[in-house]
CSV table of C-alpha atoms in Angstrom, one decimal:
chain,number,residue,atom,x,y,z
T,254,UNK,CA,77.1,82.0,82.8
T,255,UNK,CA,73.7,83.1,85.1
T,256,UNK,CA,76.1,84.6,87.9
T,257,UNK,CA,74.5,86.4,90.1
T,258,UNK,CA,76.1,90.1,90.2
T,259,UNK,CA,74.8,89.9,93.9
T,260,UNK,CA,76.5,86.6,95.0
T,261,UNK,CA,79.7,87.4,92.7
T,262,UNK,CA,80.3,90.9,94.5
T,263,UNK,CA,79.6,89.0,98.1
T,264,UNK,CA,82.5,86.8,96.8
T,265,UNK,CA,85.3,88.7,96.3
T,266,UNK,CA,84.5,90.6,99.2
T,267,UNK,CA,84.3,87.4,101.5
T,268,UNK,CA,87.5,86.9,99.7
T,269,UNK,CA,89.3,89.9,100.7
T,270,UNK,CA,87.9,89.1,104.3
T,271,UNK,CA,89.4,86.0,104.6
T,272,UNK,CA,92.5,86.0,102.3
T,273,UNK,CA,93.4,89.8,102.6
T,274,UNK,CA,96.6,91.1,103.7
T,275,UNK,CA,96.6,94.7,103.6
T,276,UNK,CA,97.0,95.9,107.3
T,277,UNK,CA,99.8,96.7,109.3
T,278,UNK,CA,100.7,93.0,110.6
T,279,UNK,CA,99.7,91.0,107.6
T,280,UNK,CA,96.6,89.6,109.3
T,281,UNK,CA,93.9,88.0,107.4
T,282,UNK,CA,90.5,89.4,109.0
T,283,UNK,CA,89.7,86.0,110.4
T,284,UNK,CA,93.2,85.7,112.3
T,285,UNK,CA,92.8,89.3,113.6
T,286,UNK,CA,89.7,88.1,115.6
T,287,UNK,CA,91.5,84.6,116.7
T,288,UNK,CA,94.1,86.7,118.8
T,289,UNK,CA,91.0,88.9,119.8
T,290,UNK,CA,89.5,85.8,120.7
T,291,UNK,CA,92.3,84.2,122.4
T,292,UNK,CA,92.2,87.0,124.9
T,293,UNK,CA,88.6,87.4,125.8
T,294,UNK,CA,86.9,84.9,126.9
T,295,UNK,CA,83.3,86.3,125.3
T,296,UNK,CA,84.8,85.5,121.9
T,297,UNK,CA,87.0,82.6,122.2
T,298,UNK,CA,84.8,81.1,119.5
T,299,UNK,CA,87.1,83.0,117.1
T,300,UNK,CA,90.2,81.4,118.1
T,301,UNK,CA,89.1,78.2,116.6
T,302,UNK,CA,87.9,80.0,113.1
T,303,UNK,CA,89.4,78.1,110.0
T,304,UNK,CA,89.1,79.1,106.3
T,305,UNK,CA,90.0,76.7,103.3
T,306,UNK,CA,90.9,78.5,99.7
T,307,UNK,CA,88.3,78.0,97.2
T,308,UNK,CA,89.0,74.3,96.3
T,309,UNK,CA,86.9,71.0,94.7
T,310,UNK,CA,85.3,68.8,96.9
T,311,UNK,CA,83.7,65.6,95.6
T,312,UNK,CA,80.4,64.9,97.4
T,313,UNK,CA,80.1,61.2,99.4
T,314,UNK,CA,76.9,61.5,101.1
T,315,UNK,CA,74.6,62.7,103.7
T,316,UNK,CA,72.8,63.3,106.5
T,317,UNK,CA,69.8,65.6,107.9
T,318,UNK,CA,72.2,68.2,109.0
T,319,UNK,CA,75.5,67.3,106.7
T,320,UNK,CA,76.8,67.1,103.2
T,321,UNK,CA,79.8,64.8,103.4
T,322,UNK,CA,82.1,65.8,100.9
T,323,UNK,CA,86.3,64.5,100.1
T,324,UNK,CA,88.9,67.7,99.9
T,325,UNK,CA,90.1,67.0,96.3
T,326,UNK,CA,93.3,69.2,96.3
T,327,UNK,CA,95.2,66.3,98.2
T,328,UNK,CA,96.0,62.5,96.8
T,329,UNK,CA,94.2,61.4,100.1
T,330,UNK,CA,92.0,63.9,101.1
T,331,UNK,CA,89.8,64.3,104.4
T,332,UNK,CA,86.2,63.8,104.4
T,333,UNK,CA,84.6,67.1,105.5
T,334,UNK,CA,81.1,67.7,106.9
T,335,UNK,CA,79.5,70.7,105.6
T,336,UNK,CA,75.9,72.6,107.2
T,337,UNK,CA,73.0,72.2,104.9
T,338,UNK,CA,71.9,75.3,105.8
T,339,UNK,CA,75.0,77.2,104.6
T,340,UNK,CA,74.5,75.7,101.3
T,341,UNK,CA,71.7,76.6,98.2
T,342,UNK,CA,70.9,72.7,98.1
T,343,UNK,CA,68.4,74.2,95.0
T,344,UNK,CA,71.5,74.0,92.9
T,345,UNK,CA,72.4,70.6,94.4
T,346,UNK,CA,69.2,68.7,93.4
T,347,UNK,CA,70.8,66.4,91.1
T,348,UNK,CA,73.7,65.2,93.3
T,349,UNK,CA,75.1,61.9,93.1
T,350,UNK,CA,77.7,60.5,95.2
T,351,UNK,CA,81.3,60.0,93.4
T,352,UNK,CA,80.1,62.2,91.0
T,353,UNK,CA,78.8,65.9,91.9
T,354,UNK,CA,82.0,68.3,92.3
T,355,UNK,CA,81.6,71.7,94.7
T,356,UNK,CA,83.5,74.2,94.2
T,357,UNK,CA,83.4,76.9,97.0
T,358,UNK,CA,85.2,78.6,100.2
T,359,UNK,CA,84.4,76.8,103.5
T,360,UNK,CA,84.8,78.1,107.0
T,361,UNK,CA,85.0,76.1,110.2
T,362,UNK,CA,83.0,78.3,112.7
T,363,UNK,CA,81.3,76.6,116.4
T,364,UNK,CA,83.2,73.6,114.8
T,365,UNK,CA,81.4,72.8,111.8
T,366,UNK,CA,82.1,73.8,108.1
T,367,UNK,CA,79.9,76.6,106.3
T,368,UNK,CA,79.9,77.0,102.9
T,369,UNK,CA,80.6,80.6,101.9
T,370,UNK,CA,80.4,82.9,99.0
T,371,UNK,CA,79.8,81.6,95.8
T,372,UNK,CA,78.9,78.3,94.7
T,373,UNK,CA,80.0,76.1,92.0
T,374,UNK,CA,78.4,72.8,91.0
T,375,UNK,CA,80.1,70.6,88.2
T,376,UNK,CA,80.2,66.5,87.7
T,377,UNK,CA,84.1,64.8,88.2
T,378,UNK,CA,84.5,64.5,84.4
T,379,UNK,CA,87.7,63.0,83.0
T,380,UNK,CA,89.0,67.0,81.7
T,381,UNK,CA,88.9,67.8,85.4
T,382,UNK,CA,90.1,65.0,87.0
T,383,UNK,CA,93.2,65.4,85.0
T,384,UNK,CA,93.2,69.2,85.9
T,385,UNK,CA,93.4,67.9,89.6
T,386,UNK,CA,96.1,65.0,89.4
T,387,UNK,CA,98.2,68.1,87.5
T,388,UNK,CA,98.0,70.3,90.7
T,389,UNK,CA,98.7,67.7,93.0
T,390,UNK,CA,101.8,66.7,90.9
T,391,UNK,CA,103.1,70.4,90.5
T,392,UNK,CA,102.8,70.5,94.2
T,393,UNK,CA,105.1,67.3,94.9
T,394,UNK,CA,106.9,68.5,92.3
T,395,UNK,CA,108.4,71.4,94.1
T,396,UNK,CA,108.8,69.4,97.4
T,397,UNK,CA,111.0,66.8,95.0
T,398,UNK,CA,112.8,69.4,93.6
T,399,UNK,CA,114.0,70.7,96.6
T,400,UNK,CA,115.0,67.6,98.1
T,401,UNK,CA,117.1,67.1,95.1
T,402,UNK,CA,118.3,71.1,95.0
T,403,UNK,CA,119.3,70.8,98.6
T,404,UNK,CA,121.3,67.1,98.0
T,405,UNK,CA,123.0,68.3,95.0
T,406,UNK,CA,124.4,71.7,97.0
T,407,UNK,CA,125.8,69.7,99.7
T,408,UNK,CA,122.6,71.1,101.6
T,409,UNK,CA,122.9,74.5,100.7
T,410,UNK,CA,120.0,76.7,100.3
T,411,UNK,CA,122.2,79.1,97.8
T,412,UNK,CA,124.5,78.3,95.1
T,413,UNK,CA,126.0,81.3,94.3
T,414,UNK,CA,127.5,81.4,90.6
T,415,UNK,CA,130.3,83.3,88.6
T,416,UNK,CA,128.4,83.0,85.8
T,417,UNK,CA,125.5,81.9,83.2
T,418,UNK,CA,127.4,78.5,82.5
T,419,UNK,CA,127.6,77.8,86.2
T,420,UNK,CA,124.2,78.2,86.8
T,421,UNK,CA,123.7,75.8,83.4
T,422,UNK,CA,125.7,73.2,84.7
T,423,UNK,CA,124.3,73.0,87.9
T,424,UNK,CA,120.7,72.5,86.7
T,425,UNK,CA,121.8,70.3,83.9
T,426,UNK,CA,124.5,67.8,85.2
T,427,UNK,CA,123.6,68.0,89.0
T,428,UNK,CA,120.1,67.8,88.6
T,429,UNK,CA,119.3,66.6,84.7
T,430,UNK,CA,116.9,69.4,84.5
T,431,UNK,CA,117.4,70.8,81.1
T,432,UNK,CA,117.6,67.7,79.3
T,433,UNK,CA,114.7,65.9,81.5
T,434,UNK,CA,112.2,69.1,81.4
T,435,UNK,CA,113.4,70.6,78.2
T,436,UNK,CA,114.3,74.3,80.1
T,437,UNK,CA,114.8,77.1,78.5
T,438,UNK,CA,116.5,79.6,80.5
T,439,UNK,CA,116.7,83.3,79.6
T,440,UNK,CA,119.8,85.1,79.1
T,441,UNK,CA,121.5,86.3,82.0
T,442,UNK,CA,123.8,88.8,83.0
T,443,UNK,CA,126.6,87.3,85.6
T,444,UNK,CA,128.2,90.7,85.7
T,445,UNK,CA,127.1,91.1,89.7
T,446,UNK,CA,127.0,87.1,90.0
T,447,UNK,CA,123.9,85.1,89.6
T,448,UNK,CA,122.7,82.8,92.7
T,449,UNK,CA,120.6,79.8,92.3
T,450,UNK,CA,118.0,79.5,95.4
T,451,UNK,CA,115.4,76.8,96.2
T,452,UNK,CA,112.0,76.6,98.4
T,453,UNK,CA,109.9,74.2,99.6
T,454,UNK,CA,106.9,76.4,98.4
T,455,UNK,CA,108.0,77.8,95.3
T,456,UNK,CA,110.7,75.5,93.7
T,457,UNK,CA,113.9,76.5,92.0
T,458,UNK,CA,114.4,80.6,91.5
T,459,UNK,CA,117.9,82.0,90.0
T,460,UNK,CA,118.5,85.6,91.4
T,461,UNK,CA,120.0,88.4,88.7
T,462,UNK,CA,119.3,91.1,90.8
T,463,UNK,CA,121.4,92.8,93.3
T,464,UNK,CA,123.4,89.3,94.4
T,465,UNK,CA,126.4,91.6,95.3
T,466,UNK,CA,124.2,92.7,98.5
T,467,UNK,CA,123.7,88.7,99.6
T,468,UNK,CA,126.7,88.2,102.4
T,469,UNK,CA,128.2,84.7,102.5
T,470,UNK,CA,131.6,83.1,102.1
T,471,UNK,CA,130.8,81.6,98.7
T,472,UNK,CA,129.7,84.9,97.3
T,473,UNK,CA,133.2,86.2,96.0
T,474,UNK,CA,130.8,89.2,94.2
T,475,UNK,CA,129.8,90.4,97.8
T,476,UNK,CA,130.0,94.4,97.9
T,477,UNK,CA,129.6,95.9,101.6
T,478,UNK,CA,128.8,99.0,100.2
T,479,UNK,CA,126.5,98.5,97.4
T,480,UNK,CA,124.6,96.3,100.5
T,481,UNK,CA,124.0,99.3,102.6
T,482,UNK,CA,122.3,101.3,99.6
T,483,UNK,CA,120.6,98.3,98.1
T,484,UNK,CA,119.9,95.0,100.8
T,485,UNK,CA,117.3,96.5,101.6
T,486,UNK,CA,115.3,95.8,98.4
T,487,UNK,CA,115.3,91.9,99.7
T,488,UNK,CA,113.6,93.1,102.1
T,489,UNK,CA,111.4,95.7,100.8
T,490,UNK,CA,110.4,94.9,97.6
T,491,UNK,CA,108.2,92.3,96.4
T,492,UNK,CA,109.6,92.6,92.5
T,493,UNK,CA,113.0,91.8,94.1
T,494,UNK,CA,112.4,88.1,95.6
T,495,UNK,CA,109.6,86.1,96.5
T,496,UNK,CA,108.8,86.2,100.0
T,497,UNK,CA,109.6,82.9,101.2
T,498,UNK,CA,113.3,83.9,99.8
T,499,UNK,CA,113.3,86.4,101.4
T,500,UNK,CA,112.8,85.1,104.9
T,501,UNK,CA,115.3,82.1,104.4
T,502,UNK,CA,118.2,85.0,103.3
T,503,UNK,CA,117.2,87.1,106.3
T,504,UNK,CA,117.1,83.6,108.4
T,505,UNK,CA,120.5,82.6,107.0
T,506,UNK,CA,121.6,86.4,108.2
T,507,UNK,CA,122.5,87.3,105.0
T,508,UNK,CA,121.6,90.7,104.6
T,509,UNK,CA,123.7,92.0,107.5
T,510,UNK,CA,124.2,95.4,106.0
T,511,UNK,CA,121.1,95.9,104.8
T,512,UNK,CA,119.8,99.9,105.8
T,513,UNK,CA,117.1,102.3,105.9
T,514,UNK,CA,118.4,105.9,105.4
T,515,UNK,CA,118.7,107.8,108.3
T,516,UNK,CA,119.0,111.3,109.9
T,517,UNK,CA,120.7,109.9,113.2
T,518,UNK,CA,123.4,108.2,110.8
T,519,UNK,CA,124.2,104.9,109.0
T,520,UNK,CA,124.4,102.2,112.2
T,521,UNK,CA,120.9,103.7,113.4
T,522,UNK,CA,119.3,103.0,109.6
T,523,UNK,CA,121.1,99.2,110.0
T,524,UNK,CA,120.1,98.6,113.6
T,525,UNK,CA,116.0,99.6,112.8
T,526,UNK,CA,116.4,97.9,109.6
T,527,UNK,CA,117.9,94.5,111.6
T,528,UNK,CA,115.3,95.4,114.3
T,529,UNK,CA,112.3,95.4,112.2
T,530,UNK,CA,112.8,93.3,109.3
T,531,UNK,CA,110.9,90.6,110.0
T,532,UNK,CA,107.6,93.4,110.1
T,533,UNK,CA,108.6,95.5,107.2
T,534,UNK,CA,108.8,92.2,104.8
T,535,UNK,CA,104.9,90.8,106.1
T,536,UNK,CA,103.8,94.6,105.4
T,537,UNK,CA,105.4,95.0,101.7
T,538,UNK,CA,104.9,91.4,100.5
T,539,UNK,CA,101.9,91.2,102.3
T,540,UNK,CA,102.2,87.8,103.7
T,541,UNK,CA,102.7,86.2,106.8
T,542,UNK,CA,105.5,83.9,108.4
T,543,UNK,CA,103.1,81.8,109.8
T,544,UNK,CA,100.6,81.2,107.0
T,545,UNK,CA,103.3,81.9,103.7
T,546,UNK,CA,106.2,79.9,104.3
């Protein structure tokens, strides 16, 4: 209600400049200008530029320069100090301390933190407390679940199964899912084999697509030549796999006859596919290894 068209169009372009991945090398704007900076020595100030999602921050206190304010999207988050001048303190007139939420982008620039784009001022009622102790959960939620994935498999990454019972069995005797979390899983067709993979990032994911083209000893549906026309979708296509999958499959050198089509012939199409996977998957997905997994 009351938004500003102004501020809200400022904000989603700020946005774009610090969360966008849509150039060549999958670069935010802001880590563009750190390698810039890192090699000039007129701009090394952008080497040491940080930007935080927009997140809640519970306000603590201040000074004449500060706002002191507690990152809410961890169980013990840091205390941050941010510039009053980078903040409308009009819309902050009725802070109290343990009380008044913000909820805003900040970036660390000349180290300090500068509030930026638009800003959103709400009291820690008990609706959002509960909203925050649910993202925090969901978040060591995953990390559990992968710990427990990767103990069940015998430390496997991939469980490749022959068919929709396997992967049922797995989830619900090896790791109690389906009884503990009531799952429903959707019907799946094991004609190609189905693999069950896990991340750190994004929890439990079963593959039904193209798991003939995933090399390994304990894929007995492995086809070499359906790889060579269709691997390369691991790669290629963010529909396919989420990118952090995709990384640990090429990682675990799984995708060895992955191919590009090629007028010099097949082993040239494999070679600059195995060459220049890693740069191909930032600039489809449009992540980044460093920042995404």
């Amino acid at each position: 209600q009351n938004v500003n068209p102004h501020i809200l169009s400022y904000d989603v372009k700020q946005n774009i400049l610090f969360e966008g991945r849509k150039n060549l090398l999958s670069l935010t704007s802001v880590e563009w200008l750190a390698l810039v900076g890192k090699s000039h020595p007129e701009t090394a100030l952008w080497a040491e530029v940080k930007a935080l999602p927009q997140e809640m921050y519970l306000y603590e206190g201040e000074d004449e320069k500060f706002l002191f304010v507690k990152d809410l999207s961890k169980k013990e988050g840091e205390q941050l100090s941010i510039r009053k001048d980078s903040l409308n303190m009009d819309s902050l007139k009725a802070r109290k301390e343990g009380v008044t939420i913000l909820s805003c982008r900040l970036v660390q620039y000349g180290g300090a933190w500068w509030q930026d784009g638009m800003l959103v001022v709400s009291d820690l009622q008990e609706k959002v407390k509960e909203e925050i102790e649910q993202r925090i959960a969901a978040r060591e939620g995953i990390k559990k679940t992968f710990d427990e994935f990767m103990k069940a498999s015998g430390g496997k990454q991939f469980v490749f199964c022959k068919s929709e019972e396997e992967v049922q069995d797995f989830l619900s005797q090896k790791l109690g899912y389906k009884e503990k979390e009531g799952i429903e899983l959707p019907k799946m067709d094991a004609t190609h084999g189905l693999v069950l993979m896990v991340s750190p990032h994004t929890g439990i994911h079963v593959q039904m697509q193209l798991c003939e083209c995933i090399s390994s000893p304990d894929n007995t549906f492995y086809d070499a030549e359906a790889a060579k026309k269709q691997a390369a979708m691991f790669i290629l296509n963010p529909n396919v796999i989420p990118y952090d999958l995709s990384c640990a499959l090429q990682d675990a050198d799984t995708l060895p006859d992955a191919c590009l089509n090629s007028a010099l012939g097949e082993e040239h199409g494999r070679e600059t596919m195995k060459r220049n996977a890693r740069f191909f998957t930032d600039y489809f997905f449009e992540k980044c290894r460093e920042k995404d997994c």
